[in-house]
Amino acid sequence: MKTKILFLMIVALVPSYSQMGGGGMGGGMGGGMGGFGGPAVLGTGTGSGTGQRGGADLGINFFASLMATVDNGLTGFRVDSKGNIDNTAAKGVDGAVGVFGSKRLRRGSFGINYSGQYRQYTNGQGFNGTDQSLMLFTRRQLTKRSMLSFSSSVMTTNRAFGGGFAGGGFGIDPAGGSMFAPIGELFDNRMYFGSGNVEYSLQKSARLSFSVSGNGFITRRTGGVLFGVNGATTNASVSYRLSRKQTINVGYQFMMFNFTRNFGDTYGNGAFAGYSVQLGKRAELGFQGGFFRLESLGLTAVQVDPVIAALIGASSVQEVFYSKTIMPTAQVNFTYRVNRIHSLNVAGGISAMPGNGIINTSRMTNFGGNYTFSGIRDWGLSAGANYIRMASLIGVSQVFETVQLSVNASRRISNQIFFSTALGNRKFLGSQTNGFRRNSYFISAGLTWSPREVPVSIR
């Protein structure tokens, strides 16, 4: 019943407005409302970069591609004849179609980013399948001083790295997608994710603004024993513009994780404060810090008295535990846009996450960057790097660390045809709590069709 209710909430958040405004990274009201301007303060609001490339509005664009691909280190949810976790190398082809873009209208704007991909291997047929990813964003200026924003994401993949969204959009770009999209996944196993967000902003004066937002999300993983999660968050914040280039904010935050296939849930209440500054015409720097007071329920194994063990024939039993944790949170974001064809983003932080299917509520430390270049002399390039450390906060202590790298390049060879190539590497570093180490990579090359004026990168 809980799952059905949350799913209906997410469906209801799918954008239904045809007009909306631009903006920054949540928390502030961005530019364009009565001259408010100023940098946006870091927050968890709707991501208005949906459909953009290099931070620029490029209209609505289409693409289709056919690529040859080689993958190594594919990790299925199974063990081999020796009892080792599956490790497969495979080669094959994949085809993709998609649409992306953003459009500013008189009283708002709209963004879309869709990619559909099908993969067929000559060996490792268990990894054949489709990736589907759709992100929508819409913002509508209700009055001269108020704005309403919606965003939604739905996606599925059977790839933990190098698929349509896992490790490509969300794992590499620290500012992309939903903040609770699955990252740090171990297995190349089918997963499903959906998220919806709504935010209302009010500009009280030229310096003072208020915003409230709510988010619901679900994650499901196949495999029989991997955890899923239903989650929700709310935020309320006050932003104050110190000057034309500086903004501060404070706010309250709440979150909830309810896990499937595993007894337990987590509730958190907290506060945050942030500061951002516009550095010249092209750069923006933001900081945010705060805390969560987390309350969690779960199961733990305990030893029983020897007399009881002799009576019932079991040396341990499971019991319900309740824990309270104060967890600091932090976020930093730097964005530099040279022009419509160059964009650099570096971001990092500490946050509470609903785990990776093996562990549930976790402390995630994340740092990474993404660079995009497109349009000069028919070349396009994007590159990203990301470090993720996920440590369990409740239950059995486990730590997983990964480093991810990704590079995409394209070259125009005719009016609407491009040669495209992509490569990536992900490495599990292992830890004191487990011996899992895995070095995975992919490389692909092929042809892409797109009628747009600047080259695109696909994978």
GROMACS .gro file of C-alpha atoms in nm:
model
  459
    1MET     CA    1   0.000   0.000   0.000
    2LYS     CA    2   0.283   0.240   0.087
    3THR     CA    3   0.446   0.169  -0.250
    4LYS     CA    4   0.124   0.237  -0.442
    5ILE     CA    5   0.064   0.566  -0.262
    6LEU     CA    6   0.422   0.687  -0.320
    7PHE     CA    7   0.408   0.583  -0.687
    8LEU     CA    8   0.087   0.783  -0.736
    9MET     CA    9   0.253   1.084  -0.572
   10ILE     CA   10   0.542   1.063  -0.819
   11VAL     CA   11   0.312   1.024  -1.121
   12ALA     CA   12   0.116   1.328  -1.005
   13LEU     CA   13   0.434   1.535  -1.014
   14VAL     CA   14   0.492   1.479  -1.387
   15PRO     CA   15   0.498   1.829  -1.538
   16SER     CA   16   0.168   1.956  -1.677
   17TYR     CA   17   0.257   2.320  -1.738
   18SER     CA   18   0.376   2.437  -2.077
   19GLN     CA   19   0.575   2.736  -1.957
   20MET     CA   20   0.836   2.797  -1.689
   21GLY     CA   21   1.145   3.003  -1.600
   22GLY     CA   22   1.515   2.942  -1.588
   23GLY     CA   23   1.710   2.934  -1.270
   24GLY     CA   24   1.995   2.801  -1.069
   25MET     CA   25   2.053   2.513  -0.837
   26GLY     CA   26   1.757   2.530  -0.602
   27GLY     CA   27   1.735   2.733  -0.287
   28GLY     CA   28   1.743   3.075  -0.461
   29MET     CA   29   1.503   3.205  -0.718
   30GLY     CA   30   1.758   3.250  -0.993
   31GLY     CA   31   1.736   3.525  -1.249
   32GLY     CA   32   1.439   3.673  -1.415
   33MET     CA   33   1.184   3.760  -1.146
   34GLY     CA   34   1.153   4.133  -1.123
   35GLY     CA   35   1.529   4.180  -1.145
   36PHE     CA   36   1.606   3.967  -0.839
   37GLY     CA   37   1.907   3.807  -1.013
   38GLY     CA   38   2.197   3.712  -0.791
   39PRO     CA   39   2.351   3.368  -0.749
   40ALA     CA   40   2.135   3.077  -0.637
   41VAL     CA   41   2.220   2.918  -0.303
   42LEU     CA   42   2.286   2.546  -0.299
   43GLY     CA   43   1.981   2.342  -0.220
   44THR     CA   44   1.774   2.037  -0.308
   45GLY     CA   45   1.523   2.201  -0.534
   46THR     CA   46   1.433   2.106  -0.889
   47GLY     CA   47   1.724   2.092  -1.130
   48SER     CA   48   1.662   2.339  -1.407
   49GLY     CA   49   1.961   2.221  -1.612
   50THR     CA   50   1.749   1.941  -1.766
   51GLY     CA   51   1.792   1.937  -2.142
   52GLN     CA   52   2.088   2.176  -2.147
   53ARG     CA   53   2.435   2.106  -2.285
   54GLY     CA   54   2.724   2.310  -2.150
   55GLY     CA   55   2.475   2.516  -1.948
   56ALA     CA   56   2.317   2.662  -2.264
   57ASP     CA   57   1.960   2.649  -2.396
   58LEU     CA   58   1.989   2.481  -2.736
   59GLY     CA   59   1.627   2.422  -2.828
   60ILE     CA   60   1.475   2.076  -2.875
   61ASN     CA   61   1.711   1.826  -3.044
   62PHE     CA   62   1.701   1.462  -3.153
   63PHE     CA   63   1.963   1.193  -3.203
   64ALA     CA   64   2.005   0.827  -3.297
   65SER     CA   65   2.317   0.616  -3.280
   66LEU     CA   66   2.458   0.271  -3.353
   67MET     CA   67   2.771   0.175  -3.161
   68ALA     CA   68   3.007  -0.123  -3.129
   69THR     CA   69   3.099  -0.179  -2.765
   70VAL     CA   70   3.337  -0.378  -2.547
   71ASP     CA   71   3.274  -0.414  -2.173
   72ASN     CA   72   3.488  -0.573  -1.905
   73GLY     CA   73   3.416  -0.641  -1.538
   74LEU     CA   74   3.040  -0.690  -1.577
   75THR     CA   75   2.910  -0.807  -1.238
   76GLY     CA   76   2.598  -1.018  -1.246
   77PHE     CA   77   2.410  -1.107  -0.929
   78ARG     CA   78   2.544  -1.462  -0.917
   79VAL     CA   79   2.857  -1.664  -0.837
   80ASP     CA   80   3.065  -1.888  -1.064
   81SER     CA   81   3.151  -2.255  -1.013
   82LYS     CA   82   3.429  -2.156  -0.772
   83GLY     CA   83   3.203  -1.943  -0.557
   84ASN     CA   84   3.341  -1.611  -0.682
   85ILE     CA   85   3.121  -1.315  -0.772
   86ASP     CA   86   3.050  -1.307  -1.145
   87ASN     CA   87   3.306  -1.122  -1.359
   88THR     CA   88   3.222  -1.114  -1.731
   89ALA     CA   89   3.379  -0.956  -2.039
   90ALA     CA   90   3.149  -0.904  -2.338
   91LYS     CA   91   3.135  -0.738  -2.678
   92GLY     CA   92   2.842  -0.642  -2.893
   93VAL     CA   93   2.641  -0.355  -3.037
   94ASP     CA   94   2.392  -0.108  -2.898
   95GLY     CA   95   2.152   0.135  -3.056
   96ALA     CA   96   2.005   0.445  -2.902
   97VAL     CA   97   1.752   0.717  -2.978
   98GLY     CA   98   1.680   1.027  -2.777
   99VAL     CA   99   1.556   1.381  -2.748
  100PHE     CA  100   1.691   1.660  -2.531
  101GLY     CA  101   1.661   2.033  -2.510
  102SER     CA  102   1.525   2.331  -2.322
  103LYS     CA  103   1.313   2.622  -2.430
  104ARG     CA  104   1.245   2.955  -2.262
  105LEU     CA  105   0.895   3.090  -2.299
  106ARG     CA  106   0.726   3.417  -2.208
  107ARG     CA  107   0.642   3.316  -1.850
  108GLY     CA  108   0.872   3.020  -1.797
  109SER     CA  109   1.062   2.740  -1.964
  110PHE     CA  110   1.067   2.368  -2.025
  111GLY     CA  111   1.340   2.103  -2.034
  112ILE     CA  112   1.348   1.740  -2.149
  113ASN     CA  113   1.617   1.473  -2.160
  114TYR     CA  114   1.518   1.129  -2.294
  115SER     CA  115   1.743   0.842  -2.396
  116GLY     CA  116   1.637   0.491  -2.501
  117GLN     CA  117   1.905   0.231  -2.563
  118TYR     CA  118   1.911  -0.141  -2.646
  119ARG     CA  119   2.223  -0.354  -2.602
  120GLN     CA  120   2.297  -0.693  -2.764
  121TYR     CA  121   2.612  -0.889  -2.676
  122THR     CA  122   2.758  -1.178  -2.877
  123ASN     CA  123   2.854  -1.335  -2.544
  124GLY     CA  124   2.728  -1.256  -2.194
  125GLN     CA  125   2.367  -1.263  -2.314
  126GLY     CA  126   2.249  -1.225  -1.955
  127PHE     CA  127   2.347  -0.858  -1.982
  128ASN     CA  128   2.143  -0.789  -2.296
  129GLY     CA  129   1.864  -0.541  -2.241
  130THR     CA  130   1.740  -0.188  -2.255
  131ASP     CA  131   1.815   0.137  -2.074
  132GLN     CA  132   1.539   0.396  -2.058
  133SER     CA  133   1.580   0.739  -1.902
  134LEU     CA  134   1.341   1.035  -1.905
  135MET     CA  135   1.385   1.362  -1.717
  136LEU     CA  136   1.136   1.649  -1.741
  137PHE     CA  137   1.144   1.995  -1.590
  138THR     CA  138   0.899   2.281  -1.605
  139ARG     CA  139   0.881   2.614  -1.427
  140ARG     CA  140   0.595   2.860  -1.438
  141GLN     CA  141   0.599   3.221  -1.315
  142LEU     CA  142   0.265   3.251  -1.137
  143THR     CA  143   0.286   3.620  -1.047
  144LYS     CA  144   0.548   3.888  -1.059
  145ARG     CA  145   0.692   3.754  -0.731
  146SER     CA  146   0.612   3.381  -0.725
  147MET     CA  147   0.729   3.075  -0.916
  148LEU     CA  148   0.614   2.711  -0.927
  149SER     CA  149   0.850   2.437  -1.048
  150PHE     CA  150   0.803   2.067  -1.124
  151SER     CA  151   1.054   1.800  -1.219
  152SER     CA  152   1.032   1.424  -1.263
  153SER     CA  153   1.263   1.137  -1.355
  154VAL     CA  154   1.188   0.776  -1.448
  155MET     CA  155   1.452   0.528  -1.554
  156THR     CA  156   1.556   0.166  -1.575
  157THR     CA  157   1.884  -0.009  -1.658
  158ASN     CA  158   2.068  -0.335  -1.597
  159ARG     CA  159   2.407  -0.166  -1.593
  160ALA     CA  160   2.574  -0.033  -1.278
  161PHE     CA  161   2.828   0.157  -1.489
  162GLY     CA  162   2.824   0.284  -1.845
  163GLY     CA  163   2.452   0.238  -1.900
  164GLY     CA  164   2.194   0.492  -2.005
  165PHE     CA  165   2.197   0.672  -1.668
  166ALA     CA  166   2.393   0.472  -1.411
  167GLY     CA  167   2.743   0.609  -1.403
  168GLY     CA  168   2.687   0.817  -1.714
  169GLY     CA  169   2.452   1.095  -1.617
  170PHE     CA  170   2.422   1.052  -1.242
  171GLY     CA  171   2.744   0.882  -1.144
  172ILE     CA  172   2.972   1.121  -1.331
  173ASP     CA  173   2.798   1.457  -1.329
  174PRO     CA  174   2.767   1.565  -0.966
  175ALA     CA  175   2.498   1.818  -1.049
  176GLY     CA  176   2.284   1.600  -1.273
  177GLY     CA  177   1.959   1.414  -1.213
  178SER     CA  178   1.799   1.345  -0.878
  179MET     CA  179   2.004   1.358  -0.558
  180PHE     CA  180   1.871   1.011  -0.464
  181ALA     CA  181   1.925   0.842  -0.801
  182PRO     CA  182   2.107   0.506  -0.760
  183ILE     CA  183   2.484   0.547  -0.755
  184GLY     CA  184   2.751   0.328  -0.602
  185GLU     CA  185   2.571   0.017  -0.729
  186LEU     CA  186   2.767  -0.309  -0.717
  187PHE     CA  187   2.577  -0.534  -0.958
  188ASP     CA  188   2.485  -0.510  -1.325
  189ASN     CA  189   2.132  -0.604  -1.231
  190ARG     CA  190   1.798  -0.463  -1.347
  191MET     CA  191   1.689  -0.164  -1.139
  192TYR     CA  192   1.404   0.087  -1.160
  193PHE     CA  193   1.396   0.442  -1.028
  194GLY     CA  194   1.136   0.716  -1.022
  195SER     CA  195   1.141   1.062  -0.868
  196GLY     CA  196   0.915   1.367  -0.856
  197ASN     CA  197   0.975   1.712  -0.712
  198VAL     CA  198   0.768   2.026  -0.668
  199GLU     CA  199   0.892   2.364  -0.544
  200TYR     CA  200   0.720   2.696  -0.476
  201SER     CA  201   0.926   3.016  -0.447
  202LEU     CA  202   0.818   3.360  -0.335
  203GLN     CA  203   1.023   3.677  -0.376
  204LYS     CA  204   0.913   3.892  -0.084
  205SER     CA  205   1.138   4.185  -0.175
  206ALA     CA  206   1.438   4.266  -0.391
  207ARG     CA  207   1.660   4.091  -0.133
  208LEU     CA  208   1.438   3.844   0.055
  209SER     CA  209   1.283   3.524  -0.082
  210PHE     CA  210   1.122   3.205   0.051
  211SER     CA  211   1.090   2.856  -0.094
  212VAL     CA  212   0.932   2.523   0.002
  213SER     CA  213   0.979   2.194  -0.181
  214GLY     CA  214   0.882   1.829  -0.161
  215ASN     CA  215   1.027   1.520  -0.325
  216GLY     CA  216   0.919   1.156  -0.350
  217PHE     CA  217   1.119   0.870  -0.498
  218ILE     CA  218   1.126   0.492  -0.531
  219THR     CA  219   1.404   0.247  -0.619
  220ARG     CA  220   1.353  -0.121  -0.701
  221ARG     CA  221   1.620  -0.382  -0.772
  222THR     CA  222   1.572  -0.733  -0.907
  223GLY     CA  223   1.774  -1.017  -0.759
  224GLY     CA  224   1.548  -1.140  -0.483
  225VAL     CA  225   1.743  -1.006  -0.184
  226LEU     CA  226   1.867  -0.661  -0.290
  227PHE     CA  227   1.694  -0.384  -0.097
  228GLY     CA  228   1.460  -0.132  -0.253
  229VAL     CA  229   1.349   0.196  -0.098
  230ASN     CA  230   1.054   0.434  -0.082
  231GLY     CA  231   1.162   0.783   0.014
  232ALA     CA  232   1.045   1.140   0.061
  233THR     CA  233   1.205   1.473   0.150
  234THR     CA  234   1.082   1.823   0.229
  235ASN     CA  235   1.268   2.152   0.254
  236ALA     CA  236   1.181   2.505   0.358
  237SER     CA  237   1.434   2.786   0.322
  238VAL     CA  238   1.479   3.161   0.345
  239SER     CA  239   1.729   3.335   0.115
  240TYR     CA  240   1.868   3.685   0.154
  241ARG     CA  241   2.065   3.871  -0.108
  242LEU     CA  242   2.354   4.055   0.057
  243SER     CA  243   2.460   4.226  -0.264
  244ARG     CA  244   2.432   4.188  -0.639
  245LYS     CA  245   2.672   3.893  -0.624
  246GLN     CA  246   2.624   3.737  -0.280
  247THR     CA  247   2.337   3.536  -0.130
  248ILE     CA  248   2.289   3.354   0.200
  249ASN     CA  249   2.015   3.114   0.310
  250VAL     CA  250   1.899   2.905   0.605
  251GLY     CA  251   1.642   2.629   0.614
  252TYR     CA  252   1.484   2.316   0.757
  253GLN     CA  253   1.502   1.971   0.599
  254PHE     CA  254   1.320   1.641   0.656
  255MET     CA  255   1.370   1.302   0.492
  256MET     CA  256   1.233   0.949   0.516
  257PHE     CA  257   1.362   0.615   0.385
  258ASN     CA  258   1.145   0.300   0.405
  259PHE     CA  259   1.318  -0.016   0.284
  260THR     CA  260   1.170  -0.313   0.101
  261ARG     CA  261   1.291  -0.674   0.143
  262ASN     CA  262   1.443  -0.559   0.470
  263PHE     CA  263   1.275  -0.454   0.793
  264GLY     CA  264   1.369  -0.098   0.876
  265ASP     CA  265   1.330   0.270   0.805
  266THR     CA  266   1.502   0.600   0.876
  267TYR     CA  267   1.359   0.943   0.955
  268GLY     CA  268   1.569   1.257   0.967
  269ASN     CA  269   1.517   1.618   1.072
  270GLY     CA  270   1.781   1.884   1.026
  271ALA     CA  271   1.881   2.236   0.940
  272PHE     CA  272   2.122   2.396   0.693
  273ALA     CA  273   2.279   2.728   0.602
  274GLY     CA  274   2.443   2.832   0.277
  275TYR     CA  275   2.638   3.105   0.103
  276SER     CA  276   2.704   3.164  -0.265
  277VAL     CA  277   2.893   3.424  -0.461
  278GLN     CA  278   2.908   3.511  -0.828
  279LEU     CA  279   3.271   3.540  -0.938
  280GLY     CA  280   3.268   3.774  -1.233
  281LYS     CA  281   3.032   3.709  -1.523
  282ARG     CA  282   3.115   3.343  -1.578
  283ALA     CA  283   3.171   3.167  -1.245
  284GLU     CA  284   2.966   3.088  -0.938
  285LEU     CA  285   3.073   2.931  -0.607
  286GLY     CA  286   2.839   2.797  -0.341
  287PHE     CA  287   2.875   2.638   0.003
  288GLN     CA  288   2.618   2.475   0.225
  289GLY     CA  289   2.648   2.303   0.562
  290GLY     CA  290   2.410   2.155   0.815
  291PHE     CA  291   2.313   1.842   1.001
  292PHE     CA  292   2.055   1.563   1.022
  293ARG     CA  293   1.925   1.400   1.337
  294LEU     CA  294   1.856   1.047   1.211
  295GLU     CA  295   1.631   0.797   1.386
  296SER     CA  296   1.642   0.442   1.251
  297LEU     CA  297   1.475   0.106   1.307
  298GLY     CA  298   1.630  -0.220   1.191
  299LEU     CA  299   1.723  -0.576   1.273
  300THR     CA  300   2.045  -0.700   1.429
  301ALA     CA  301   2.177  -1.044   1.527
  302VAL     CA  302   2.242  -1.106   1.898
  303GLN     CA  303   2.387  -1.404   2.084
  304VAL     CA  304   2.150  -1.591   2.313
  305ASP     CA  305   2.223  -1.746   2.649
  306PRO     CA  306   2.387  -2.093   2.619
  307VAL     CA  307   2.100  -2.254   2.809
  308ILE     CA  308   1.844  -2.098   2.571
  309ALA     CA  309   2.062  -2.192   2.272
  310ALA     CA  310   2.064  -2.555   2.388
  311LEU     CA  311   1.687  -2.542   2.422
  312ILE     CA  312   1.595  -2.383   2.088
  313GLY     CA  313   1.894  -2.505   1.883
  314ALA     CA  314   2.007  -2.158   1.769
  315SER     CA  315   2.305  -1.962   1.896
  316SER     CA  316   2.178  -1.624   1.774
  317VAL     CA  317   1.850  -1.452   1.700
  318GLN     CA  318   1.743  -1.127   1.538
  319GLU     CA  319   1.602  -0.842   1.740
  320VAL     CA  320   1.472  -0.497   1.655
  321PHE     CA  321   1.702  -0.206   1.736
  322TYR     CA  322   1.647   0.168   1.750
  323SER     CA  323   1.931   0.414   1.694
  324LYS     CA  324   1.982   0.790   1.688
  325THR     CA  325   2.260   0.955   1.491
  326ILE     CA  326   2.366   1.316   1.442
  327MET     CA  327   2.520   1.340   1.096
  328PRO     CA  328   2.681   1.656   0.955
  329THR     CA  329   2.604   1.745   0.594
  330ALA     CA  330   2.800   1.964   0.354
  331GLN     CA  331   2.797   2.062  -0.010
  332VAL     CA  332   3.017   2.274  -0.232
  333ASN     CA  333   2.960   2.358  -0.597
  334PHE     CA  334   3.166   2.555  -0.849
  335THR     CA  335   3.040   2.632  -1.199
  336TYR     CA  336   3.233   2.807  -1.473
  337ARG     CA  337   3.081   2.880  -1.813
  338VAL     CA  338   3.317   3.028  -2.068
  339ASN     CA  339   3.035   3.059  -2.324
  340ARG     CA  340   2.756   2.844  -2.471
  341ILE     CA  341   3.002   2.573  -2.579
  342HIS     CA  342   3.226   2.548  -2.271
  343SER     CA  343   3.113   2.448  -1.922
  344LEU     CA  344   3.296   2.322  -1.613
  345ASN     CA  345   3.132   2.199  -1.293
  346VAL     CA  346   3.305   2.074  -0.978
  347ALA     CA  347   3.099   1.959  -0.680
  348GLY     CA  348   3.131   1.755  -0.365
  349GLY     CA  349   2.975   1.693  -0.029
  350ILE     CA  350   2.857   1.468   0.251
  351SER     CA  351   2.497   1.353   0.259
  352ALA     CA  352   2.265   1.079   0.385
  353MET     CA  353   2.166   0.826   0.119
  354PRO     CA  354   1.941   0.517   0.108
  355GLY     CA  355   2.230   0.282   0.028
  356ASN     CA  356   2.306   0.060  -0.270
  357GLY     CA  357   2.088  -0.248  -0.219
  358ILE     CA  358   2.344  -0.419   0.006
  359ILE     CA  359   2.352  -0.159   0.284
  360ASN     CA  360   2.068   0.078   0.366
  361THR     CA  361   2.093   0.423   0.528
  362SER     CA  362   2.446   0.542   0.455
  363ARG     CA  363   2.679   0.839   0.477
  364MET     CA  364   2.795   0.923   0.125
  365THR     CA  365   3.105   1.128   0.059
  366ASN     CA  366   3.115   1.237  -0.304
  367PHE     CA  367   3.349   1.458  -0.505
  368GLY     CA  368   3.373   1.499  -0.879
  369GLY     CA  369   3.377   1.722  -1.183
  370ASN     CA  370   3.242   1.742  -1.535
  371TYR     CA  371   3.363   1.938  -1.838
  372THR     CA  372   3.169   1.987  -2.161
  373PHE     CA  373   3.295   2.133  -2.489
  374SER     CA  374   3.101   2.140  -2.816
  375GLY     CA  375   3.070   2.324  -3.139
  376ILE     CA  376   3.407   2.454  -3.259
  377ARG     CA  377   3.518   2.309  -3.591
  378ASP     CA  378   3.270   2.020  -3.562
  379TRP     CA  379   3.418   1.868  -3.244
  380GLY     CA  380   3.240   1.779  -2.920
  381LEU     CA  381   3.394   1.654  -2.596
  382SER     CA  382   3.282   1.580  -2.243
  383ALA     CA  383   3.482   1.430  -1.958
  384GLY     CA  384   3.405   1.353  -1.596
  385ALA     CA  385   3.555   1.202  -1.283
  386ASN     CA  386   3.391   1.108  -0.955
  387TYR     CA  387   3.488   0.959  -0.619
  388ILE     CA  388   3.218   0.793  -0.405
  389ARG     CA  389   3.250   0.656  -0.052
  390MET     CA  390   2.940   0.497   0.096
  391ALA     CA  391   2.948   0.390   0.464
  392SER     CA  392   2.656   0.225   0.644
  393LEU     CA  393   2.509   0.417   0.937
  394ILE     CA  394   2.293   0.135   1.075
  395GLY     CA  395   2.323  -0.243   1.082
  396VAL     CA  396   2.643  -0.424   0.991
  397SER     CA  397   2.933  -0.184   0.931
  398GLN     CA  398   3.026  -0.178   0.562
  399VAL     CA  399   3.218   0.068   0.344
  400PHE     CA  400   3.229   0.076  -0.037
  401GLU     CA  401   3.460   0.310  -0.230
  402THR     CA  402   3.465   0.368  -0.604
  403VAL     CA  403   3.643   0.593  -0.852
  404GLN     CA  404   3.480   0.657  -1.190
  405LEU     CA  405   3.610   0.818  -1.508
  406SER     CA  406   3.429   0.885  -1.834
  407VAL     CA  407   3.518   1.052  -2.167
  408ASN     CA  408   3.293   1.113  -2.469
  409ALA     CA  409   3.398   1.262  -2.803
  410SER     CA  410   3.228   1.326  -3.138
  411ARG     CA  411   3.339   1.456  -3.478
  412ARG     CA  412   3.114   1.573  -3.760
  413ILE     CA  413   3.176   1.373  -4.079
  414SER     CA  414   2.883   1.504  -4.284
  415ASN     CA  415   2.595   1.748  -4.245
  416GLN     CA  416   2.406   1.545  -3.981
  417ILE     CA  417   2.630   1.242  -3.920
  418PHE     CA  418   2.893   1.225  -3.647
  419PHE     CA  419   3.155   0.973  -3.548
  420SER     CA  420   3.116   0.917  -3.173
  421THR     CA  421   3.328   0.734  -2.920
  422ALA     CA  422   3.308   0.684  -2.545
  423LEU     CA  423   3.518   0.514  -2.281
  424GLY     CA  424   3.493   0.479  -1.907
  425ASN     CA  425   3.651   0.311  -1.609
  426ARG     CA  426   3.516   0.228  -1.263
  427LYS     CA  427   3.726   0.080  -0.985
  428PHE     CA  428   3.609  -0.055  -0.649
  429LEU     CA  429   3.891   0.016  -0.407
  430GLY     CA  430   3.799  -0.240  -0.141
  431SER     CA  431   3.792  -0.160   0.230
  432GLN     CA  432   3.861  -0.303   0.574
  433THR     CA  433   3.501  -0.426   0.597
  434ASN     CA  434   3.494  -0.630   0.274
  435GLY     CA  435   3.735  -0.761   0.013
  436PHE     CA  436   3.535  -0.670  -0.295
  437ARG     CA  437   3.761  -0.525  -0.562
  438ARG     CA  438   3.662  -0.483  -0.924
  439ASN     CA  439   3.808  -0.289  -1.216
  440SER     CA  440   3.547  -0.235  -1.489
  441TYR     CA  441   3.575  -0.050  -1.816
  442PHE     CA  442   3.384   0.005  -2.138
  443ILE     CA  443   3.476   0.146  -2.478
  444SER     CA  444   3.239   0.209  -2.767
  445ALA     CA  445   3.255   0.370  -3.111
  446GLY     CA  446   3.010   0.423  -3.392
  447LEU     CA  447   2.792   0.666  -3.584
  448THR     CA  448   2.541   0.919  -3.455
  449TRP     CA  449   2.274   1.111  -3.644
  450SER     CA  450   2.158   1.449  -3.515
  451PRO     CA  451   2.012   1.749  -3.700
  452ARG     CA  452   2.143   1.995  -3.441
  453GLU     CA  453   2.418   2.241  -3.524
  454VAL     CA  454   2.673   2.123  -3.268
  455PRO     CA  455   2.806   1.769  -3.211
  456VAL     CA  456   2.672   1.548  -2.933
  457SER     CA  457   2.816   1.278  -2.709
  458ILE     CA  458   2.593   0.980  -2.640
  459ARG     CA  459   2.708   0.731  -2.380
   0.00000   0.00000   0.00000
